[in-house]
Amino acid sequence: MAFLIVIYVILGFCVDLFAPLLSAETERTLGKPFEKIYAGAEKNEDSQKLWQLLKGLEEVMPEKREPFKVHLVKNRAVNAMALPGGNILIYTGLWEEVNSDREIAFVLAHELGHFANRDHLKSLGRGLLLYSFLALVIGSDNSLTDFIGQSLAGVHMKFSQHQETMADKYALDLMNRRYGQVTGAIEFMQKIAAKEKKGHLAYYFSTHPHPETRLNIIKNEIQKKGYIIGSEEKKTLIY
């Protein structure tokens, strides 16, 4: 047993090291454990508009990748996810918070930043190996395996504060490429910061920077790069 644990740890570090080098085909395979999370995603005019916004951002990405997909998932959490295989999840809880296309475009661009930096693969590590081992031993359709796979999605999203900051900066650059301005970024983060009850100290060991910290970094980046902030347009997506 001790030998297996040592092998497990060693393989985990190998995954962390080589995950960013994985091919798109391998990434799609790694993304299979997460498919059930968005299997029942909303398919309506809202999700179609999300897809259009995503495609517009994807067209101006500096690096070329296989097409991305976005899923509108019914969940009260104000959150979004970048999952292996080019899948982006937008929770309806977050969806209800945005008031314009540009705000949701910033969220999509942020998730694309995680893909561009390969954060979504770097964070998988040993967790994916555990899932693969269980799937091999007890089957991929087992309820325990499903539970582990869905739990991994939560762990998987815990990027470092540095990764989150870099994703925000990538999002600003991508929005500037797509729209010629970064309208929506500040508005979205102001909204999130206003709802945050925890103080900065509570975020000291957190994976995400405090919303106010993120907001200040975004403002500084806009000023540094000379990005334009235009007028907001109401969200055209249909409720």
Short mmCIF file of C-alpha atoms in Angstrom, two decimals:
data_model
loop_
_atom_site.label_atom_id
_atom_site.label_comp_id
_atom_site.label_asym_id
_atom_site.label_seq_id
_atom_site.Cartn_x
_atom_site.Cartn_y
_atom_site.Cartn_z
CA MET A 1 0.00 0.00 0.00
CA ALA A 2 2.82 2.40 0.92
CA PHE A 3 4.42 1.70 -2.45
CA LEU A 4 1.17 2.56 -4.26
CA ILE A 5 0.89 5.82 -2.31
CA VAL A 6 4.43 6.80 -3.28
CA ILE A 7 3.69 6.00 -6.94
CA TYR A 8 0.47 8.01 -6.70
CA VAL A 9 2.29 11.07 -5.35
CA ILE A 10 5.08 10.82 -7.94
CA LEU A 11 2.61 10.47 -10.80
CA GLY A 12 0.69 13.42 -9.43
CA PHE A 13 3.72 15.67 -9.67
CA CYS A 14 4.31 14.39 -13.21
CA VAL A 15 0.77 15.35 -14.16
CA ASP A 16 1.25 18.83 -12.69
CA LEU A 17 4.46 19.22 -14.68
CA PHE A 18 3.36 17.88 -18.05
CA ALA A 19 -0.36 18.81 -18.07
CA PRO A 20 0.25 22.10 -19.92
CA LEU A 21 1.89 20.12 -22.74
CA LEU A 22 -1.04 17.77 -23.32
CA SER A 23 -2.65 17.68 -26.76
CA ALA A 24 -6.22 18.81 -27.42
CA GLU A 25 -7.25 15.20 -28.01
CA THR A 26 -5.83 14.10 -24.66
CA GLU A 27 -7.50 17.06 -22.97
CA ARG A 28 -10.88 16.01 -24.37
CA THR A 29 -10.34 12.58 -22.84
CA LEU A 30 -9.46 14.12 -19.50
CA GLY A 31 -12.62 16.19 -19.66
CA LYS A 32 -14.95 13.18 -19.75
CA PRO A 33 -15.24 12.87 -15.93
CA PHE A 34 -16.84 16.33 -15.87
CA GLU A 35 -19.40 15.82 -18.63
CA LYS A 36 -22.26 14.90 -16.31
CA ILE A 37 -21.93 18.23 -14.54
CA TYR A 38 -23.22 20.10 -17.57
CA ALA A 39 -25.22 17.32 -19.22
CA GLY A 40 -28.47 19.03 -18.23
CA ALA A 41 -27.33 22.55 -19.14
CA GLU A 42 -29.92 25.07 -20.32
CA LYS A 43 -30.43 25.11 -24.09
CA ASN A 44 -32.37 28.25 -24.95
CA GLU A 45 -31.94 31.69 -26.48
CA ASP A 46 -29.78 32.78 -23.56
CA SER A 47 -27.32 29.94 -24.08
CA GLN A 48 -27.28 30.68 -27.82
CA LYS A 49 -26.35 34.29 -27.16
CA LEU A 50 -23.64 33.15 -24.76
CA TRP A 51 -22.26 30.97 -27.55
CA GLN A 52 -22.21 33.97 -29.90
CA LEU A 53 -20.34 36.10 -27.38
CA LEU A 54 -17.84 33.28 -26.81
CA LYS A 55 -17.22 32.81 -30.53
CA GLY A 56 -16.56 36.54 -30.95
CA LEU A 57 -13.91 36.44 -28.22
CA GLU A 58 -12.46 33.20 -29.50
CA GLU A 59 -11.87 34.74 -32.94
CA VAL A 60 -9.45 37.32 -31.54
CA MET A 61 -7.49 35.05 -29.18
CA PRO A 62 -3.74 35.41 -29.88
CA GLU A 63 -3.27 31.64 -29.72
CA LYS A 64 -5.31 29.22 -31.84
CA ARG A 65 -7.08 26.33 -30.15
CA GLU A 66 -9.91 23.95 -30.89
CA PRO A 67 -13.39 25.49 -30.53
CA PHE A 68 -14.68 26.23 -27.03
CA LYS A 69 -18.15 25.47 -25.74
CA VAL A 70 -20.23 27.31 -23.13
CA HIS A 71 -22.96 25.76 -20.98
CA LEU A 72 -25.58 27.63 -18.93
CA VAL A 73 -25.97 25.46 -15.82
CA LYS A 74 -28.79 25.83 -13.30
CA ASN A 75 -27.00 26.56 -10.03
CA ARG A 76 -27.47 29.40 -7.52
CA ALA A 77 -23.72 29.90 -7.08
CA VAL A 78 -22.29 33.10 -8.56
CA ASN A 79 -19.57 31.27 -10.40
CA ALA A 80 -18.13 30.12 -13.71
CA MET A 81 -15.75 27.28 -14.57
CA ALA A 82 -13.15 26.39 -17.17
CA LEU A 83 -13.18 22.61 -17.58
CA PRO A 84 -10.90 20.34 -19.64
CA GLY A 85 -11.98 19.88 -23.24
CA GLY A 86 -12.67 23.57 -23.83
CA ASN A 87 -15.89 23.65 -21.79
CA ILE A 88 -16.96 26.80 -19.95
CA LEU A 89 -19.75 26.64 -17.37
CA ILE A 90 -21.77 29.73 -16.51
CA TYR A 91 -23.99 29.23 -13.47
CA THR A 92 -27.42 30.83 -13.52
CA GLY A 93 -26.58 32.47 -10.17
CA LEU A 94 -23.87 34.47 -11.92
CA TRP A 95 -26.08 34.97 -14.94
CA GLU A 96 -28.64 36.79 -12.84
CA GLU A 97 -25.98 39.21 -11.57
CA VAL A 98 -24.93 40.62 -14.95
CA ASN A 99 -26.74 43.49 -16.65
CA SER A 100 -24.97 43.72 -20.00
CA ASP A 101 -23.36 41.66 -22.72
CA ARG A 102 -20.00 43.20 -21.90
CA GLU A 103 -20.13 42.07 -18.27
CA ILE A 104 -20.72 38.46 -19.25
CA ALA A 105 -18.12 38.84 -22.01
CA PHE A 106 -15.58 39.75 -19.32
CA VAL A 107 -16.46 36.56 -17.43
CA LEU A 108 -16.08 34.48 -20.59
CA ALA A 109 -12.79 36.20 -21.43
CA HIS A 110 -11.52 35.48 -17.90
CA GLU A 111 -12.25 31.77 -18.34
CA LEU A 112 -10.54 31.83 -21.74
CA GLY A 113 -7.55 33.29 -19.91
CA HIS A 114 -7.40 30.17 -17.75
CA PHE A 115 -7.42 28.05 -20.90
CA ALA A 116 -4.73 30.16 -22.55
CA ASN A 117 -2.50 29.83 -19.48
CA ARG A 118 -3.40 26.12 -19.13
CA ASP A 119 -4.47 26.71 -15.52
CA HIS A 120 -7.35 24.26 -15.88
CA LEU A 121 -4.89 21.43 -16.55
CA LYS A 122 -2.21 22.46 -14.09
CA SER A 123 -4.70 22.21 -11.23
CA LEU A 124 -5.92 18.71 -12.02
CA GLY A 125 -2.88 16.83 -10.71
CA ARG A 126 -3.42 13.81 -8.52
CA GLY A 127 -7.17 14.32 -8.29
CA LEU A 128 -7.60 13.21 -11.88
CA LEU A 129 -5.40 10.20 -11.23
CA LEU A 130 -7.64 9.23 -8.30
CA TYR A 131 -10.71 9.47 -10.51
CA SER A 132 -9.05 7.43 -13.26
CA PHE A 133 -8.01 4.76 -10.75
CA LEU A 134 -11.56 4.47 -9.35
CA ALA A 135 -13.04 4.37 -12.84
CA LEU A 136 -10.69 1.53 -13.72
CA VAL A 137 -11.41 -0.45 -10.54
CA ILE A 138 -15.14 0.09 -9.98
CA GLY A 139 -16.30 1.52 -13.31
CA SER A 140 -16.98 5.01 -14.64
CA ASP A 141 -20.76 4.67 -14.18
CA ASN A 142 -20.52 3.91 -10.46
CA SER A 143 -22.18 6.43 -8.12
CA LEU A 144 -18.99 6.78 -6.06
CA THR A 145 -16.99 7.51 -9.19
CA ASP A 146 -19.55 10.09 -10.27
CA PHE A 147 -19.33 11.75 -6.84
CA ILE A 148 -15.53 11.89 -7.00
CA GLY A 149 -15.64 13.27 -10.53
CA GLN A 150 -18.05 16.06 -9.59
CA SER A 151 -16.08 16.83 -6.43
CA LEU A 152 -12.96 17.19 -8.56
CA ALA A 153 -14.63 19.99 -10.47
CA GLY A 154 -14.81 22.04 -7.26
CA VAL A 155 -11.21 21.30 -6.36
CA HIS A 156 -10.17 21.85 -9.94
CA MET A 157 -11.44 25.44 -9.92
CA LYS A 158 -9.19 26.46 -7.05
CA PHE A 159 -6.62 28.33 -9.05
CA SER A 160 -3.97 30.42 -7.31
CA GLN A 161 -4.37 34.15 -6.75
CA HIS A 162 -1.64 34.75 -9.32
CA GLN A 163 -3.50 32.65 -11.89
CA GLU A 164 -6.71 34.57 -11.22
CA THR A 165 -4.92 37.89 -11.63
CA MET A 166 -3.33 36.79 -14.90
CA ALA A 167 -6.72 35.59 -16.16
CA ASP A 168 -8.21 39.02 -15.39
CA LYS A 169 -5.42 40.75 -17.30
CA TYR A 170 -5.85 38.35 -20.21
CA ALA A 171 -9.59 39.09 -20.20
CA LEU A 172 -8.97 42.83 -20.47
CA ASP A 173 -6.61 42.34 -23.40
CA LEU A 174 -9.06 40.01 -25.14
CA MET A 175 -11.99 42.39 -24.68
CA ASN A 176 -9.88 45.22 -26.06
CA ARG A 177 -9.06 43.09 -29.10
CA ARG A 178 -12.70 42.20 -29.63
CA TYR A 179 -14.49 45.48 -28.84
CA GLY A 180 -11.79 48.14 -28.85
CA GLN A 181 -12.69 48.86 -25.22
CA VAL A 182 -13.06 47.04 -21.88
CA THR A 183 -16.50 48.20 -20.84
CA GLY A 184 -18.12 45.78 -18.40
CA ALA A 185 -15.00 44.63 -16.54
CA ILE A 186 -15.12 47.29 -13.82
CA GLU A 187 -18.92 47.17 -13.58
CA PHE A 188 -18.90 43.43 -13.00
CA MET A 189 -16.16 43.49 -10.37
CA GLN A 190 -17.76 46.44 -8.55
CA LYS A 191 -20.92 44.39 -8.27
CA ILE A 192 -19.07 41.37 -6.87
CA ALA A 193 -17.04 43.52 -4.45
CA ALA A 194 -20.17 45.25 -3.14
CA LYS A 195 -21.72 41.90 -2.20
CA GLU A 196 -18.62 40.55 -0.44
CA LYS A 197 -19.02 40.55 3.33
CA LYS A 198 -15.64 39.05 4.25
CA GLY A 199 -12.66 41.25 5.00
CA HIS A 200 -9.29 41.14 3.26
CA LEU A 201 -7.75 39.02 6.04
CA ALA A 202 -10.17 36.18 5.25
CA TYR A 203 -8.65 36.03 1.76
CA TYR A 204 -5.06 35.73 2.95
CA PHE A 205 -5.00 31.98 2.29
CA SER A 206 -7.75 32.04 -0.33
CA THR A 207 -7.22 30.95 -3.92
CA HIS A 208 -8.97 34.08 -5.20
CA PRO A 209 -7.85 37.63 -4.40
CA HIS A 210 -10.39 39.71 -2.50
CA PRO A 211 -12.89 41.25 -4.99
CA GLU A 212 -11.72 44.76 -4.05
CA THR A 213 -8.13 43.70 -4.72
CA ARG A 214 -9.15 42.31 -8.10
CA LEU A 215 -11.05 45.50 -8.87
CA ASN A 216 -8.01 47.66 -8.05
CA ILE A 217 -5.73 45.46 -10.15
CA ILE A 218 -8.16 45.72 -13.07
CA LYS A 219 -8.35 49.52 -12.72
CA ASN A 220 -4.55 49.76 -12.62
CA GLU A 221 -4.20 47.52 -15.68
CA ILE A 222 -6.74 49.63 -17.61
CA GLN A 223 -4.82 52.79 -16.75
CA LYS A 224 -1.45 51.19 -17.50
CA LYS A 225 -2.51 49.86 -20.92
CA GLY A 226 -4.64 52.86 -21.82
CA TYR A 227 -7.75 50.78 -22.42
CA ILE A 228 -10.94 52.66 -23.26
CA ILE A 229 -14.06 52.39 -21.11
CA GLY A 230 -17.20 53.15 -23.12
CA SER A 231 -20.85 53.30 -22.18
CA GLU A 232 -22.66 50.20 -20.96
CA GLU A 233 -25.36 48.55 -23.03
CA LYS A 234 -28.19 46.60 -21.44
CA LYS A 235 -27.98 42.85 -21.61
CA THR A 236 -29.73 41.67 -24.75
CA LEU A 237 -30.01 38.08 -23.60
CA ILE A 238 -33.54 36.93 -22.96
CA TYR A 239 -34.57 35.91 -19.44
#
